[in-house]
Amino acid sequence: NAMIAVYACHGNDEEALKLFWQLQQGSVKPDRVTFLSVLNACARLEALEKGKQIHSQIIKSGFDADLIVENTLVDMYCKCGSLDHANQLFEKMSRRDVVS
């Protein structure tokens, strides 16, 4: 998980996503920081389909109710050009903050 965050933080977005998918094959479970890192990587790469797949993993992992994760999802969808998805997610958010 730490390696994914380091890759993403230093702009190695493809490597971060590649490592994320490799971890999905093993027993290492992503945490909140991992999801934030790969969502930001998807946003920078405008990788909408990968972002949707990660969104699905977030739901399965139970992080979909985390406000920071929700904000990052909205941001990712916007930056990938999917304003409809971003708006739908924004409207479903149970709480919002200044970032939202």
mmCIF file of N, CA and C in Angstrom:
data_model
loop_
_atom_site.group_PDB
_atom_site.id
_atom_site.type_symbol
_atom_site.label_atom_id
_atom_site.label_comp_id
_atom_site.label_asym_id
_atom_site.label_seq_id
_atom_site.Cartn_x
_atom_site.Cartn_y
_atom_site.Cartn_z
ATOM 1 N N ASN A 1 0.815 -1.187 0.000
ATOM 2 C CA ASN A 1 0.000 0.000 0.000
ATOM 3 C C ASN A 1 0.863 1.257 0.000
ATOM 4 N N ALA A 2 1.932 1.221 0.765
ATOM 5 C CA ALA A 2 2.827 2.381 0.825
ATOM 6 C C ALA A 2 3.484 2.638 -0.515
ATOM 7 N N MET A 3 3.854 1.590 -1.210
ATOM 8 C CA MET A 3 4.502 1.752 -2.517
ATOM 9 C C MET A 3 3.563 2.406 -3.521
ATOM 10 N N ILE A 4 2.312 2.060 -3.486
ATOM 11 C CA ILE A 4 1.330 2.670 -4.387
ATOM 12 C C ILE A 4 1.244 4.165 -4.116
ATOM 13 N N ALA A 5 1.183 4.530 -2.844
ATOM 14 C CA ALA A 5 1.109 5.940 -2.473
ATOM 15 C C ALA A 5 2.358 6.691 -2.934
ATOM 16 N N VAL A 6 3.521 6.085 -2.785
ATOM 17 C CA VAL A 6 4.777 6.729 -3.210
ATOM 18 C C VAL A 6 4.791 6.908 -4.722
ATOM 19 N N TYR A 7 4.435 5.870 -5.461
ATOM 20 C CA TYR A 7 4.386 5.990 -6.930
ATOM 21 C C TYR A 7 3.454 7.124 -7.344
ATOM 22 N N ALA A 8 2.255 7.133 -6.790
ATOM 23 C CA ALA A 8 1.265 8.142 -7.170
ATOM 24 C C ALA A 8 1.712 9.543 -6.766
ATOM 25 N N CYS A 9 2.312 9.652 -5.599
ATOM 26 C CA CYS A 9 2.767 10.953 -5.102
ATOM 27 C C CYS A 9 3.844 11.561 -5.993
ATOM 28 N N HIS A 10 4.645 10.703 -6.608
ATOM 29 C CA HIS A 10 5.743 11.166 -7.451
ATOM 30 C C HIS A 10 5.399 11.150 -8.946
ATOM 31 N N GLY A 11 4.118 11.039 -9.265
ATOM 32 C CA GLY A 11 3.681 11.134 -10.649
ATOM 33 C C GLY A 11 3.843 9.874 -11.469
ATOM 34 N N ASN A 12 4.173 8.758 -10.839
ATOM 35 C CA ASN A 12 4.283 7.481 -11.554
ATOM 36 C C ASN A 12 2.929 6.772 -11.512
ATOM 37 N N ASP A 13 1.959 7.424 -12.136
ATOM 38 C CA ASP A 13 0.571 6.968 -12.034
ATOM 39 C C ASP A 13 0.342 5.594 -12.637
ATOM 40 N N GLU A 14 0.950 5.333 -13.781
ATOM 41 C CA GLU A 14 0.788 4.015 -14.413
ATOM 42 C C GLU A 14 1.330 2.921 -13.504
ATOM 43 N N GLU A 15 2.492 3.171 -12.895
ATOM 44 C CA GLU A 15 3.093 2.187 -11.993
ATOM 45 C C GLU A 15 2.221 1.985 -10.755
ATOM 46 N N ALA A 16 1.650 3.061 -10.247
ATOM 47 C CA ALA A 16 0.772 2.957 -9.078
ATOM 48 C C ALA A 16 -0.426 2.067 -9.392
ATOM 49 N N LEU A 17 -1.031 2.292 -10.553
ATOM 50 C CA LEU A 17 -2.188 1.478 -10.938
ATOM 51 C C LEU A 17 -1.789 0.032 -11.203
ATOM 52 N N LYS A 18 -0.656 -0.151 -11.830
ATOM 53 C CA LYS A 18 -0.174 -1.509 -12.118
ATOM 54 C C LYS A 18 0.031 -2.278 -10.818
ATOM 55 N N LEU A 19 0.655 -1.648 -9.840
ATOM 56 C CA LEU A 19 0.890 -2.293 -8.559
ATOM 57 C C LEU A 19 -0.430 -2.546 -7.824
ATOM 58 N N PHE A 20 -1.367 -1.608 -7.933
ATOM 59 C CA PHE A 20 -2.682 -1.797 -7.316
ATOM 60 C C PHE A 20 -3.350 -3.055 -7.845
ATOM 61 N N TRP A 21 -3.332 -3.235 -9.174
ATOM 62 C CA TRP A 21 -3.975 -4.417 -9.752
ATOM 63 C C TRP A 21 -3.237 -5.691 -9.369
ATOM 64 N N GLN A 22 -1.916 -5.622 -9.229
ATOM 65 C CA GLN A 22 -1.156 -6.789 -8.776
ATOM 66 C C GLN A 22 -1.544 -7.158 -7.348
ATOM 67 N N LEU A 23 -1.717 -6.150 -6.499
ATOM 68 C CA LEU A 23 -2.112 -6.414 -5.115
ATOM 69 C C LEU A 23 -3.504 -7.029 -5.034
ATOM 70 N N GLN A 24 -4.363 -6.667 -5.967
ATOM 71 C CA GLN A 24 -5.715 -7.225 -5.987
ATOM 72 C C GLN A 24 -5.688 -8.734 -6.230
ATOM 73 N N GLN A 25 -4.634 -9.211 -6.885
ATOM 74 C CA GLN A 25 -4.495 -10.645 -7.151
ATOM 75 C C GLN A 25 -4.025 -11.402 -5.915
ATOM 76 N N GLY A 26 -3.416 -10.693 -4.977
ATOM 77 C CA GLY A 26 -2.892 -11.317 -3.767
ATOM 78 C C GLY A 26 -3.811 -11.132 -2.587
ATOM 79 N N SER A 27 -3.242 -11.256 -1.421
ATOM 80 C CA SER A 27 -4.039 -11.168 -0.197
ATOM 81 C C SER A 27 -3.958 -9.799 0.476
ATOM 82 N N VAL A 28 -3.224 -8.856 -0.119
ATOM 83 C CA VAL A 28 -3.094 -7.525 0.469
ATOM 84 C C VAL A 28 -4.340 -6.721 0.147
ATOM 85 N N LYS A 29 -4.970 -6.195 1.190
ATOM 86 C CA LYS A 29 -6.187 -5.411 0.989
ATOM 87 C C LYS A 29 -5.847 -3.923 0.970
ATOM 88 N N PRO A 30 -6.424 -3.203 0.030
ATOM 89 C CA PRO A 30 -6.174 -1.755 -0.011
ATOM 90 C C PRO A 30 -6.847 -1.059 1.163
ATOM 91 N N ASP A 31 -6.218 0.007 1.624
ATOM 92 C CA ASP A 31 -6.814 0.813 2.674
ATOM 93 C C ASP A 31 -7.247 2.158 2.088
ATOM 94 N N ARG A 32 -7.688 3.031 2.946
ATOM 95 C CA ARG A 32 -8.188 4.345 2.516
ATOM 96 C C ARG A 32 -7.137 5.111 1.718
ATOM 97 N N VAL A 33 -5.901 5.135 2.206
ATOM 98 C CA VAL A 33 -4.825 5.867 1.536
ATOM 99 C C VAL A 33 -4.546 5.277 0.161
ATOM 100 N N THR A 34 -4.597 3.977 0.066
ATOM 101 C CA THR A 34 -4.382 3.316 -1.230
ATOM 102 C C THR A 34 -5.445 3.754 -2.229
ATOM 103 N N PHE A 35 -6.701 3.729 -1.801
ATOM 104 C CA PHE A 35 -7.775 4.141 -2.701
ATOM 105 C C PHE A 35 -7.631 5.606 -3.108
ATOM 106 N N LEU A 36 -7.279 6.461 -2.177
ATOM 107 C CA LEU A 36 -7.090 7.875 -2.514
ATOM 108 C C LEU A 36 -5.968 8.035 -3.536
ATOM 109 N N SER A 37 -4.899 7.295 -3.371
ATOM 110 C CA SER A 37 -3.759 7.384 -4.281
ATOM 111 C C SER A 37 -4.123 6.935 -5.691
ATOM 112 N N VAL A 38 -4.800 5.788 -5.792
ATOM 113 C CA VAL A 38 -5.109 5.288 -7.137
ATOM 114 C C VAL A 38 -6.214 6.096 -7.805
ATOM 115 N N LEU A 39 -7.132 6.661 -7.019
ATOM 116 C CA LEU A 39 -8.142 7.541 -7.621
ATOM 117 C C LEU A 39 -7.493 8.800 -8.185
ATOM 118 N N ASN A 40 -6.546 9.356 -7.450
ATOM 119 C CA ASN A 40 -5.829 10.527 -7.962
ATOM 120 C C ASN A 40 -5.009 10.182 -9.198
ATOM 121 N N ALA A 41 -4.432 8.987 -9.226
ATOM 122 C CA ALA A 41 -3.690 8.531 -10.405
ATOM 123 C C ALA A 41 -4.635 8.431 -11.606
ATOM 124 N N CYS A 42 -5.809 7.865 -11.392
ATOM 125 C CA CYS A 42 -6.808 7.761 -12.470
ATOM 126 C C CYS A 42 -7.207 9.144 -12.964
ATOM 127 N N ALA A 43 -7.391 10.072 -12.050
ATOM 128 C CA ALA A 43 -7.786 11.436 -12.424
ATOM 129 C C ALA A 43 -6.715 12.079 -13.297
ATOM 130 N N ARG A 44 -5.451 11.948 -12.901
ATOM 131 C CA ARG A 44 -4.364 12.551 -13.692
ATOM 132 C C ARG A 44 -4.229 11.903 -15.060
ATOM 133 N N LEU A 45 -4.501 10.610 -15.144
ATOM 134 C CA LEU A 45 -4.407 9.887 -16.415
ATOM 135 C C LEU A 45 -5.697 9.961 -17.230
ATOM 136 N N GLU A 46 -6.746 10.521 -16.614
ATOM 137 C CA GLU A 46 -8.081 10.537 -17.217
ATOM 138 C C GLU A 46 -8.518 9.120 -17.590
ATOM 139 N N ALA A 47 -8.254 8.199 -16.675
ATOM 140 C CA ALA A 47 -8.532 6.773 -16.884
ATOM 141 C C ALA A 47 -9.891 6.430 -16.260
ATOM 142 N N LEU A 48 -10.944 6.803 -16.967
ATOM 143 C CA LEU A 48 -12.300 6.647 -16.444
ATOM 144 C C LEU A 48 -12.657 5.193 -16.156
ATOM 145 N N GLU A 49 -12.389 4.295 -17.080
ATOM 146 C CA GLU A 49 -12.780 2.893 -16.878
ATOM 147 C C GLU A 49 -12.056 2.280 -15.683
ATOM 148 N N LYS A 50 -10.775 2.585 -15.542
ATOM 149 C CA LYS A 50 -10.042 2.088 -14.370
ATOM 150 C C LYS A 50 -10.612 2.708 -13.097
ATOM 151 N N GLY A 51 -10.972 3.981 -13.163
ATOM 152 C CA GLY A 51 -11.577 4.650 -12.017
ATOM 153 C C GLY A 51 -12.894 4.004 -11.619
ATOM 154 N N LYS A 52 -13.689 3.619 -12.602
ATOM 155 C CA LYS A 52 -14.961 2.938 -12.310
ATOM 156 C C LYS A 52 -14.708 1.582 -11.643
ATOM 157 N N GLN A 53 -13.690 0.879 -12.112
ATOM 158 C CA GLN A 53 -13.360 -0.415 -11.513
ATOM 159 C C GLN A 53 -12.906 -0.235 -10.061
ATOM 160 N N ILE A 54 -12.123 0.799 -9.827
ATOM 161 C CA ILE A 54 -11.669 1.077 -8.464
ATOM 162 C C ILE A 54 -12.850 1.499 -7.598
ATOM 163 N N HIS A 55 -13.769 2.269 -8.159
ATOM 164 C CA HIS A 55 -14.988 2.658 -7.429
ATOM 165 C C HIS A 55 -15.723 1.397 -6.964
ATOM 166 N N SER A 56 -15.815 0.417 -7.820
ATOM 167 C CA SER A 56 -16.457 -0.846 -7.469
ATOM 168 C C SER A 56 -15.734 -1.523 -6.305
ATOM 169 N N GLN A 57 -14.407 -1.493 -6.332
ATOM 170 C CA GLN A 57 -13.620 -2.073 -5.242
ATOM 171 C C GLN A 57 -13.848 -1.301 -3.929
ATOM 172 N N ILE A 58 -13.982 0.001 -4.055
ATOM 173 C CA ILE A 58 -14.235 0.833 -2.872
ATOM 174 C C ILE A 58 -15.561 0.440 -2.229
ATOM 175 N N ILE A 59 -16.572 0.232 -3.040
ATOM 176 C CA ILE A 59 -17.884 -0.183 -2.524
ATOM 177 C C ILE A 59 -17.769 -1.534 -1.829
ATOM 178 N N LYS A 60 -17.097 -2.485 -2.469
ATOM 179 C CA LYS A 60 -16.932 -3.821 -1.892
ATOM 180 C C LYS A 60 -16.143 -3.778 -0.585
ATOM 181 N N SER A 61 -15.226 -2.840 -0.491
ATOM 182 C CA SER A 61 -14.371 -2.732 0.698
ATOM 183 C C SER A 61 -14.996 -1.918 1.819
ATOM 184 N N GLY A 62 -16.129 -1.271 1.536
ATOM 185 C CA GLY A 62 -16.826 -0.514 2.563
ATOM 186 C C GLY A 62 -16.319 0.903 2.786
ATOM 187 N N PHE A 63 -15.484 1.397 1.875
ATOM 188 C CA PHE A 63 -14.967 2.756 2.013
ATOM 189 C C PHE A 63 -15.834 3.798 1.297
ATOM 190 N N ASP A 64 -16.948 3.380 0.735
ATOM 191 C CA ASP A 64 -17.789 4.290 -0.032
ATOM 192 C C ASP A 64 -18.523 5.311 0.821
ATOM 193 N N ALA A 65 -18.565 5.113 2.131
ATOM 194 C CA ALA A 65 -19.209 6.084 3.017
ATOM 195 C C ALA A 65 -18.205 7.054 3.639
ATOM 196 N N ASP A 66 -16.942 6.917 3.278
ATOM 197 C CA ASP A 66 -15.892 7.794 3.793
ATOM 198 C C ASP A 66 -15.936 9.112 3.016
ATOM 199 N N LEU A 67 -16.117 10.216 3.708
ATOM 200 C CA LEU A 67 -16.288 11.517 3.050
ATOM 201 C C LEU A 67 -15.106 11.882 2.158
ATOM 202 N N ILE A 68 -13.902 11.649 2.617
ATOM 203 C CA ILE A 68 -12.724 12.003 1.808
ATOM 204 C C ILE A 68 -12.661 11.131 0.561
ATOM 205 N N VAL A 69 -12.988 9.866 0.687
ATOM 206 C CA VAL A 69 -13.014 8.977 -0.482
ATOM 207 C C VAL A 69 -14.103 9.432 -1.448
ATOM 208 N N GLU A 70 -15.276 9.781 -0.916
ATOM 209 C CA GLU A 70 -16.359 10.266 -1.782
ATOM 210 C C GLU A 70 -15.945 11.533 -2.522
ATOM 211 N N ASN A 71 -15.315 12.467 -1.825
ATOM 212 C CA ASN A 71 -14.851 13.695 -2.481
ATOM 213 C C ASN A 71 -13.836 13.385 -3.577
ATOM 214 N N THR A 72 -12.957 12.443 -3.294
ATOM 215 C CA THR A 72 -11.939 12.076 -4.279
ATOM 216 C C THR A 72 -12.570 11.375 -5.478
ATOM 217 N N LEU A 73 -13.593 10.588 -5.251
ATOM 218 C CA LEU A 73 -14.329 9.968 -6.358
ATOM 219 C C LEU A 73 -14.990 11.028 -7.242
ATOM 220 N N VAL A 74 -15.649 11.996 -6.618
ATOM 221 C CA VAL A 74 -16.284 13.071 -7.387
ATOM 222 C C VAL A 74 -15.222 13.801 -8.220
ATOM 223 N N ASP A 75 -14.097 14.098 -7.609
ATOM 224 C CA ASP A 75 -12.994 14.770 -8.299
ATOM 225 C C ASP A 75 -12.495 13.941 -9.481
ATOM 226 N N MET A 76 -12.310 12.647 -9.253
ATOM 227 C CA MET A 76 -11.830 11.759 -10.311
ATOM 228 C C MET A 76 -12.806 11.731 -11.481
ATOM 229 N N TYR A 77 -14.099 11.585 -11.190
ATOM 230 C CA TYR A 77 -15.088 11.559 -12.266
ATOM 231 C C TYR A 77 -15.097 12.878 -13.043
ATOM 232 N N CYS A 78 -14.993 13.982 -12.340
ATOM 233 C CA CYS A 78 -14.940 15.291 -13.026
ATOM 234 C C CYS A 78 -13.724 15.393 -13.937
ATOM 235 N N LYS A 79 -12.573 15.051 -13.409
ATOM 236 C CA LYS A 79 -11.330 15.172 -14.186
ATOM 237 C C LYS A 79 -11.278 14.196 -15.353
ATOM 238 N N CYS A 80 -12.041 13.108 -15.248
ATOM 239 C CA CYS A 80 -12.116 12.149 -16.353
ATOM 240 C C CYS A 80 -13.217 12.521 -17.349
ATOM 241 N N GLY A 81 -13.917 13.623 -17.083
ATOM 242 C CA GLY A 81 -14.939 14.106 -18.008
ATOM 243 C C GLY A 81 -16.307 13.480 -17.843
ATOM 244 N N SER A 82 -16.506 12.750 -16.761
ATOM 245 C CA SER A 82 -17.790 12.096 -16.535
ATOM 246 C C SER A 82 -18.588 12.893 -15.505
ATOM 247 N N LEU A 83 -19.097 14.023 -15.942
ATOM 248 C CA LEU A 83 -19.812 14.911 -15.031
ATOM 249 C C LEU A 83 -21.112 14.302 -14.528
ATOM 250 N N ASP A 84 -21.753 13.464 -15.343
ATOM 251 C CA ASP A 84 -22.982 12.797 -14.892
ATOM 252 C C ASP A 84 -22.705 11.890 -13.696
ATOM 253 N N HIS A 85 -21.638 11.083 -13.790
ATOM 254 C CA HIS A 85 -21.275 10.219 -12.667
ATOM 255 C C HIS A 85 -20.928 11.047 -11.433
ATOM 256 N N ALA A 86 -20.169 12.110 -11.645
ATOM 257 C CA ALA A 86 -19.775 12.977 -10.531
ATOM 258 C C ALA A 86 -21.008 13.569 -9.851
ATOM 259 N N ASN A 87 -21.944 14.050 -10.651
ATOM 260 C CA ASN A 87 -23.159 14.650 -10.098
ATOM 261 C C ASN A 87 -24.008 13.621 -9.361
ATOM 262 N N GLN A 88 -24.148 12.425 -9.934
ATOM 263 C CA GLN A 88 -24.922 11.373 -9.271
ATOM 264 C C GLN A 88 -24.326 11.034 -7.912
ATOM 265 N N LEU A 89 -22.999 10.905 -7.882
ATOM 266 C CA LEU A 89 -22.332 10.590 -6.624
ATOM 267 C C LEU A 89 -22.489 11.732 -5.624
ATOM 268 N N PHE A 90 -22.330 12.952 -6.102
ATOM 269 C CA PHE A 90 -22.489 14.127 -5.241
ATOM 270 C C PHE A 90 -23.890 14.171 -4.630
ATOM 271 N N GLU A 91 -24.899 13.913 -5.438
ATOM 272 C CA GLU A 91 -26.282 13.958 -4.959
ATOM 273 C C GLU A 91 -26.565 12.853 -3.938
ATOM 274 N N LYS A 92 -25.879 11.728 -4.037
ATOM 275 C CA LYS A 92 -26.096 10.607 -3.118
ATOM 276 C C LYS A 92 -25.318 10.732 -1.821
ATOM 277 N N MET A 93 -24.382 11.671 -1.750
ATOM 278 C CA MET A 93 -23.562 11.823 -0.546
ATOM 279 C C MET A 93 -24.457 12.183 0.645
ATOM 280 N N SER A 94 -24.299 11.439 1.735
ATOM 281 C CA SER A 94 -25.119 11.678 2.921
ATOM 282 C C SER A 94 -24.667 12.924 3.682
ATOM 283 N N ARG A 95 -23.404 13.289 3.519
ATOM 284 C CA ARG A 95 -22.918 14.542 4.099
ATOM 285 C C ARG A 95 -21.857 15.129 3.165
ATOM 286 N N ARG A 96 -21.691 16.420 3.286
ATOM 287 C CA ARG A 96 -20.752 17.129 2.421
ATOM 288 C C ARG A 96 -19.962 18.115 3.266
ATOM 289 N N ASP A 97 -18.804 18.485 2.764
ATOM 290 C CA ASP A 97 -18.017 19.505 3.437
ATOM 291 C C ASP A 97 -17.609 20.575 2.416
ATOM 292 N N VAL A 98 -16.736 21.465 2.774
ATOM 293 C CA VAL A 98 -16.308 22.534 1.892
ATOM 294 C C VAL A 98 -15.682 21.980 0.610
ATOM 295 N N VAL A 99 -14.963 20.887 0.723
ATOM 296 C CA VAL A 99 -14.327 20.260 -0.442
ATOM 297 C C VAL A 99 -15.375 19.731 -1.401
ATOM 298 N N SER A 100 -16.439 19.153 -0.868
ATOM 299 C CA SER A 100 -17.502 18.607 -1.705
ATOM 300 C C SER A 100 -18.077 19.673 -2.615
#
